[in-house]
Tab-separated table of C-alpha atoms and ligand atoms in Angstrom:
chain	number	residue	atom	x	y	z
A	1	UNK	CA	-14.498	-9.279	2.903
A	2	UNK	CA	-16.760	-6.736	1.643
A	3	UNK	CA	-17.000	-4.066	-0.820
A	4	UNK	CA	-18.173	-0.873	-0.251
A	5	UNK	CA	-19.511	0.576	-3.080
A	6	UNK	CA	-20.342	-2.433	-5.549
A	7	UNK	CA	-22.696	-0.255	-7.710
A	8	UNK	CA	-19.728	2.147	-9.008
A	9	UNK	CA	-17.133	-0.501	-10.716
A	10	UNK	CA	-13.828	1.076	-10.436
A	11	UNK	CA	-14.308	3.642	-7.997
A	12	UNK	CA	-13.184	1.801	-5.139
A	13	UNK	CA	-9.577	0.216	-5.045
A	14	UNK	CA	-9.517	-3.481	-6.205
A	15	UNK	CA	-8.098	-6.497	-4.279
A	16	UNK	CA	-5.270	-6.488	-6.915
A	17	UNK	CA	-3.599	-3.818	-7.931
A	18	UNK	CA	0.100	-4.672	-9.023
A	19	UNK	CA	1.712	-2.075	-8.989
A	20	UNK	CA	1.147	-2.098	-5.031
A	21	UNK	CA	2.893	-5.011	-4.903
A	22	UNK	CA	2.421	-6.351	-1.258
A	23	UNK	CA	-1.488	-6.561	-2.867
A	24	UNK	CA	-0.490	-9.337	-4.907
A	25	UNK	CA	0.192	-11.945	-2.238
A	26	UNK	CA	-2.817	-11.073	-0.401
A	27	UNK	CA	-5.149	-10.154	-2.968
A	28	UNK	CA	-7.724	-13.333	-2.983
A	29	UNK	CA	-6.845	-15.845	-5.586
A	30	UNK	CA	-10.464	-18.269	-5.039
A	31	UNK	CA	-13.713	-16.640	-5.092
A	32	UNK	CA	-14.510	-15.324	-1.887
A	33	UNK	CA	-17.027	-17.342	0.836
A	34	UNK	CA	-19.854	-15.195	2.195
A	35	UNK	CA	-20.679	-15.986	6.126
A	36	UNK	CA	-24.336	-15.776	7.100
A	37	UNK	CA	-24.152	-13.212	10.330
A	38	UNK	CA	-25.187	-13.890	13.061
A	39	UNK	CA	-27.211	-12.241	15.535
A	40	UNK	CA	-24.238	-10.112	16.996
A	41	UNK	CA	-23.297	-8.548	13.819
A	42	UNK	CA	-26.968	-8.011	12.195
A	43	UNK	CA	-27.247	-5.884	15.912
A	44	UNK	CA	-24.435	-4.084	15.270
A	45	UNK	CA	-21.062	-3.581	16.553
A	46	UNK	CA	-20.558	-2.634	20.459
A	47	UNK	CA	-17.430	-0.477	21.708
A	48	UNK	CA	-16.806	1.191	24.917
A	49	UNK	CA	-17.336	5.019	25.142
A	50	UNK	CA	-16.054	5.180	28.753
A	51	UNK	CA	-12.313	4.970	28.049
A	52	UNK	CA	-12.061	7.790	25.260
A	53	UNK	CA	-10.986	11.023	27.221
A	54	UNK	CA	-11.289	14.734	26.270
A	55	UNK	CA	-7.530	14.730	25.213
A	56	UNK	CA	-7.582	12.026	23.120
A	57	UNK	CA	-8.012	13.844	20.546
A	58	UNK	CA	-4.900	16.217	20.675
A	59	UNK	CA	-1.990	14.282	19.648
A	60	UNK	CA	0.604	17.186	20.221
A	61	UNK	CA	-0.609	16.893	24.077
A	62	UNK	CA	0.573	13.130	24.981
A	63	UNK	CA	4.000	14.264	26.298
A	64	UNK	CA	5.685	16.304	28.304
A	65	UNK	CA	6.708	18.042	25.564
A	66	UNK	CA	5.277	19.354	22.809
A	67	UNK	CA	6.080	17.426	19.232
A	68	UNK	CA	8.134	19.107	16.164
A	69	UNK	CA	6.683	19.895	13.158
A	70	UNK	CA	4.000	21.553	11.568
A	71	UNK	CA	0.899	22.242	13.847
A	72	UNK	CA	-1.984	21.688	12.051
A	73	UNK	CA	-5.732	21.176	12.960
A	74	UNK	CA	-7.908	18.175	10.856
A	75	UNK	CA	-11.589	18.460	11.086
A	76	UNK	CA	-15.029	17.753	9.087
A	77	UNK	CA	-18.090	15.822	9.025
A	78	UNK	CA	-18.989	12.234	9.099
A	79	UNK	CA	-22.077	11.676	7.104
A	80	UNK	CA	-24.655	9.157	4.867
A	81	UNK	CA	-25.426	9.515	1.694
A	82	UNK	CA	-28.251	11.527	2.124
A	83	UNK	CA	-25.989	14.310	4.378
A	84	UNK	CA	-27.267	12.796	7.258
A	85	UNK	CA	-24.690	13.270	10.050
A	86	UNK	CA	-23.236	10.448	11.412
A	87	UNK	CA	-23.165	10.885	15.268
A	88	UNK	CA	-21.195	8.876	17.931
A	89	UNK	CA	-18.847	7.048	15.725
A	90	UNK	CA	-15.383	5.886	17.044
A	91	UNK	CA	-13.194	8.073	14.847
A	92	UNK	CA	-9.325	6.420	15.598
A	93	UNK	CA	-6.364	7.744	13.508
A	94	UNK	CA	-2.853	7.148	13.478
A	95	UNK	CA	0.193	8.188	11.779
A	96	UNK	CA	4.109	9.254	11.161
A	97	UNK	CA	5.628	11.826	13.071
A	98	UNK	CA	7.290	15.112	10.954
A	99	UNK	CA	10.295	13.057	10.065
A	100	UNK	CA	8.291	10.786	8.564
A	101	UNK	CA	8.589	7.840	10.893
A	102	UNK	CA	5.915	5.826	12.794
A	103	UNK	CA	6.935	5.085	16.314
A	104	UNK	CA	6.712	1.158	15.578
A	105	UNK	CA	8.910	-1.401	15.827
A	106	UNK	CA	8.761	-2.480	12.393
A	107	UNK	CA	9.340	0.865	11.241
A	108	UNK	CA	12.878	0.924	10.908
A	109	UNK	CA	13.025	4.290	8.234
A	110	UNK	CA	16.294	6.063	8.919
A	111	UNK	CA	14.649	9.063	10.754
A	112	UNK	CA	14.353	10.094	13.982
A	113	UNK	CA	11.496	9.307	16.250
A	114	UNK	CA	9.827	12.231	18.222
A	115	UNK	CA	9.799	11.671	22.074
A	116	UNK	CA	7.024	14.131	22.504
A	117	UNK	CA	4.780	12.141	19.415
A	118	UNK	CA	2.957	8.526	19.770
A	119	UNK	CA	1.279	9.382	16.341
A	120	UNK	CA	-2.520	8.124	17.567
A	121	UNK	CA	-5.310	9.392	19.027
A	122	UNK	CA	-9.245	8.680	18.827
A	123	UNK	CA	-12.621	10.360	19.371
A	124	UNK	CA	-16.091	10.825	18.837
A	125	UNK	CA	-18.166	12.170	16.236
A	126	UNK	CA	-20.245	14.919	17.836
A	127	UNK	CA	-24.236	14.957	17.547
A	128	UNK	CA	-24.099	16.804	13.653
A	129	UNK	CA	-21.256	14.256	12.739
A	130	UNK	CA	-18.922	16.651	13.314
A	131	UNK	CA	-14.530	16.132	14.408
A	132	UNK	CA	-11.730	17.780	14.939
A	133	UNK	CA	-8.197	16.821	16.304
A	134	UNK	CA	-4.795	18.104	16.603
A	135	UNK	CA	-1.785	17.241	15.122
A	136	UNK	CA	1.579	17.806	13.856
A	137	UNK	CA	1.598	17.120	9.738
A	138	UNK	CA	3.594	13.889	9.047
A	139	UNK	CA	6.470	13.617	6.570
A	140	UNK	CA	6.434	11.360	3.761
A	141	UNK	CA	8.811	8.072	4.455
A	142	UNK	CA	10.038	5.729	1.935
A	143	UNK	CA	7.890	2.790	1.743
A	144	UNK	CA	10.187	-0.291	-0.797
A	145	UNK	CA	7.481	-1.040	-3.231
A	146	UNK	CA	9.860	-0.484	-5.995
A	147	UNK	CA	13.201	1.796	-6.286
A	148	UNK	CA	12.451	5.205	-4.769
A	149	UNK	CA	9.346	4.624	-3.878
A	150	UNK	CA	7.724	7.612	-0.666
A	151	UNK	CA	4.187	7.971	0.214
A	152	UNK	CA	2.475	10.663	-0.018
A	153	UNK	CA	1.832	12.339	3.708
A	154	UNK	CA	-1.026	11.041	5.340
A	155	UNK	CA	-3.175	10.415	8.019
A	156	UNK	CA	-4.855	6.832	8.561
A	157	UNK	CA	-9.018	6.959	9.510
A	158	UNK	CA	-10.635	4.279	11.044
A	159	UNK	CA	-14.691	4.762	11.524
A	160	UNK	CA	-16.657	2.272	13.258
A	161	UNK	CA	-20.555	3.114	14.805
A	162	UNK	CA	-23.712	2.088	14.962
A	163	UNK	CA	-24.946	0.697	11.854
A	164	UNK	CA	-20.953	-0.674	10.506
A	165	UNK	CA	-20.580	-3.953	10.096
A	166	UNK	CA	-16.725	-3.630	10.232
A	167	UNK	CA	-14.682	-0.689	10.791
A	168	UNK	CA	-14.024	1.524	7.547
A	169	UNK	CA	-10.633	2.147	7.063
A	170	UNK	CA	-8.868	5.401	4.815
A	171	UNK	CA	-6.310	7.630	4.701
A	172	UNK	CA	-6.582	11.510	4.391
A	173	UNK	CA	-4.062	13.162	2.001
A	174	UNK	CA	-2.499	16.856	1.886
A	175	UNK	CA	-3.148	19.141	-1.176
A	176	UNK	CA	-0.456	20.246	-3.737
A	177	UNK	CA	1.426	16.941	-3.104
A	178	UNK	CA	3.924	16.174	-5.938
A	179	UNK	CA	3.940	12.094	-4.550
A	180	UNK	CA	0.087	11.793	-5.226
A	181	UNK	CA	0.958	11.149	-9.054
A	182	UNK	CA	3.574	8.393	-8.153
A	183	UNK	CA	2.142	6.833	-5.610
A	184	UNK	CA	0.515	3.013	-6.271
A	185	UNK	CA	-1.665	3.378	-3.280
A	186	UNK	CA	-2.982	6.435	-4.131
A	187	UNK	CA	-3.832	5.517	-7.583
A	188	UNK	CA	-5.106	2.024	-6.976
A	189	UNK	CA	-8.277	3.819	-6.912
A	190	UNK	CA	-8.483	3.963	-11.145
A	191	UNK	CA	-11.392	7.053	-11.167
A	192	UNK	CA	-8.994	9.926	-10.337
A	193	UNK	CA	-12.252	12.365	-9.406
A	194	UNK	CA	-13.288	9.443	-6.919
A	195	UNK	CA	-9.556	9.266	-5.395
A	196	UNK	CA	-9.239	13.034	-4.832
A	197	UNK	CA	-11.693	12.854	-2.185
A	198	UNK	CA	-9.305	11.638	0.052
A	199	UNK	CA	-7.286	14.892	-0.637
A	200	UNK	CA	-8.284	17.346	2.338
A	201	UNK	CA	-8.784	21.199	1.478
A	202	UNK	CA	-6.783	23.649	2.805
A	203	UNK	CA	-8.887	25.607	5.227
A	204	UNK	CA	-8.255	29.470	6.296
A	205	UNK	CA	-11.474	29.923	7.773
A	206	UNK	CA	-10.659	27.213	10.233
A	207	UNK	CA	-6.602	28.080	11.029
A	208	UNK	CA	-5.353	29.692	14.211
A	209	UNK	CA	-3.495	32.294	14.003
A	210	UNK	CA	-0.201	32.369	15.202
A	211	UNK	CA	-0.601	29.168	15.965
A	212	UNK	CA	-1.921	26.208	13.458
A	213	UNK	CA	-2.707	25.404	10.130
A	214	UNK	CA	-6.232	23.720	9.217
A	215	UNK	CA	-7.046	21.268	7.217
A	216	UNK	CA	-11.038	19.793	6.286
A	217	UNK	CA	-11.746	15.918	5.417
A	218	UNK	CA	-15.387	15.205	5.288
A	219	UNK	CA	-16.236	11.127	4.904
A	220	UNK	CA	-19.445	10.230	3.286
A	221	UNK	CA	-19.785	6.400	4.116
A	222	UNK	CA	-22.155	5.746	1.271
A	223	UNK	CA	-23.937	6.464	-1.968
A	224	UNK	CA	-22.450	8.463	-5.648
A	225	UNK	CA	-19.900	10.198	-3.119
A	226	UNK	CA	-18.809	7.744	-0.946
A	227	UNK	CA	-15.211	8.458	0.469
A	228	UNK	CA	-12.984	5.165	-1.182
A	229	UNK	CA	-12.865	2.957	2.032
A	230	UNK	CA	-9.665	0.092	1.935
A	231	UNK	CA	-11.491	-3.700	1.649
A	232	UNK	CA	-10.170	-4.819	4.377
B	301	LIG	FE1	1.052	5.153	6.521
């Protein structure tokens, strides 16, 4: 395991937090072993651009039908710590439909699933690190950490390109949400300036009218702004 930002203590979510309390059987109880790489991971990681198609990233245009809910549009940049844009990068997010349910089998949250909404979809970052994708804005859903316990609505990130040693994983959060304060997730991450950067801004420039709502999550992979990745 690795962690991202070891020169900032606290800014990234630790191992153990207990008030998430599924992180206390898996948070490492022995110090952890470091594996020399080998050649195939020093020469970074190798994924298949071939089977990502244009629609992929339009996740109210899987179905037949079109999904309920709130239309909304995600988008920002993908860049180092320097602002450099991150191009090319295998951007994959998933997520629970309006009702707040994910359309998996262990998701058994008394709500309805959406016919019309798999909750997924993938793409790549464009040559100034640039994304955008379409959605429908998921519902919070009750999650058993402790009585009464929802998360927060959110999307899941995954980033993996040239130069990652291992995909980064994160979840994008909606502004003005009243479950941010009472969620253990959300506030594993103890520096509360650090955690708000996974709160997207609301964004009129970029809404359609008529049509969808915008939203803008930009991911800075490393340095004094570094977007808090999960240690996976
Ligand atoms: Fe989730």
């Amino acid at each position: 395991m690795k962690h991202y930002h070891p020169h900032t203590p606290g800014s990234q979510p630790e191992y153990l937090s207990p008030a998430y309390r599924s992180s206390v059987r898996r948070a490492p109880s022995q110090p952890l072993i470091v594996l020399p790489h080998t050649l195939s991971e020093l020469s970074g990681p190798v994924f298949g651009h071939a089977g990502i198609l244009p629609t992929d990233n339009d996740l109210t245009a899987q179905h037949v039908g079109q999904p309920l809910g709130e239309r909304i549009l995600v988008h920002g940049r993908v860049v180092d710590d320097a602002g450099r844009p991150i191009p090319g990068a295998l951007l994959e997010v998933w997520q629970a439909n309006a009702a707040g349910r994910y359309k998996h089998k262990l998701d058994q949250h008394d709500a309805p699933l959406d016919p019309n909404f798999s909750g997924a979809g993938r793409l790549l970052t464009r040559s100034d690190g640039s994304f955008e994708f379409q959605t429908i804005k998921p519902g919070a859903y009750p999650w058993g950490n402790h009585f009464n316990a929802w998360r927060p609505a959110h999307i899941h990130f995954s980033l993996f390109g040239a130069g990652l040693l291992s995909r980064l994983v994160t979840q994008m959060y909606f502004p003005g949400d009243p479950l941010h304060a009472l969620d253990p997730i959300f506030n594993s991450i103890d520096d509360r300036a650090v955690r708000e950067r996974l709160i997207s801004s609301f964004d009129i420039e970029r809404t359609q009218p008529a049509y969808a709502l915008a939203y803008r999550f930009d991911i800075v992979l490393r340095g004094r702004h570094e977007t808090p990745f999960e240690t996976l």
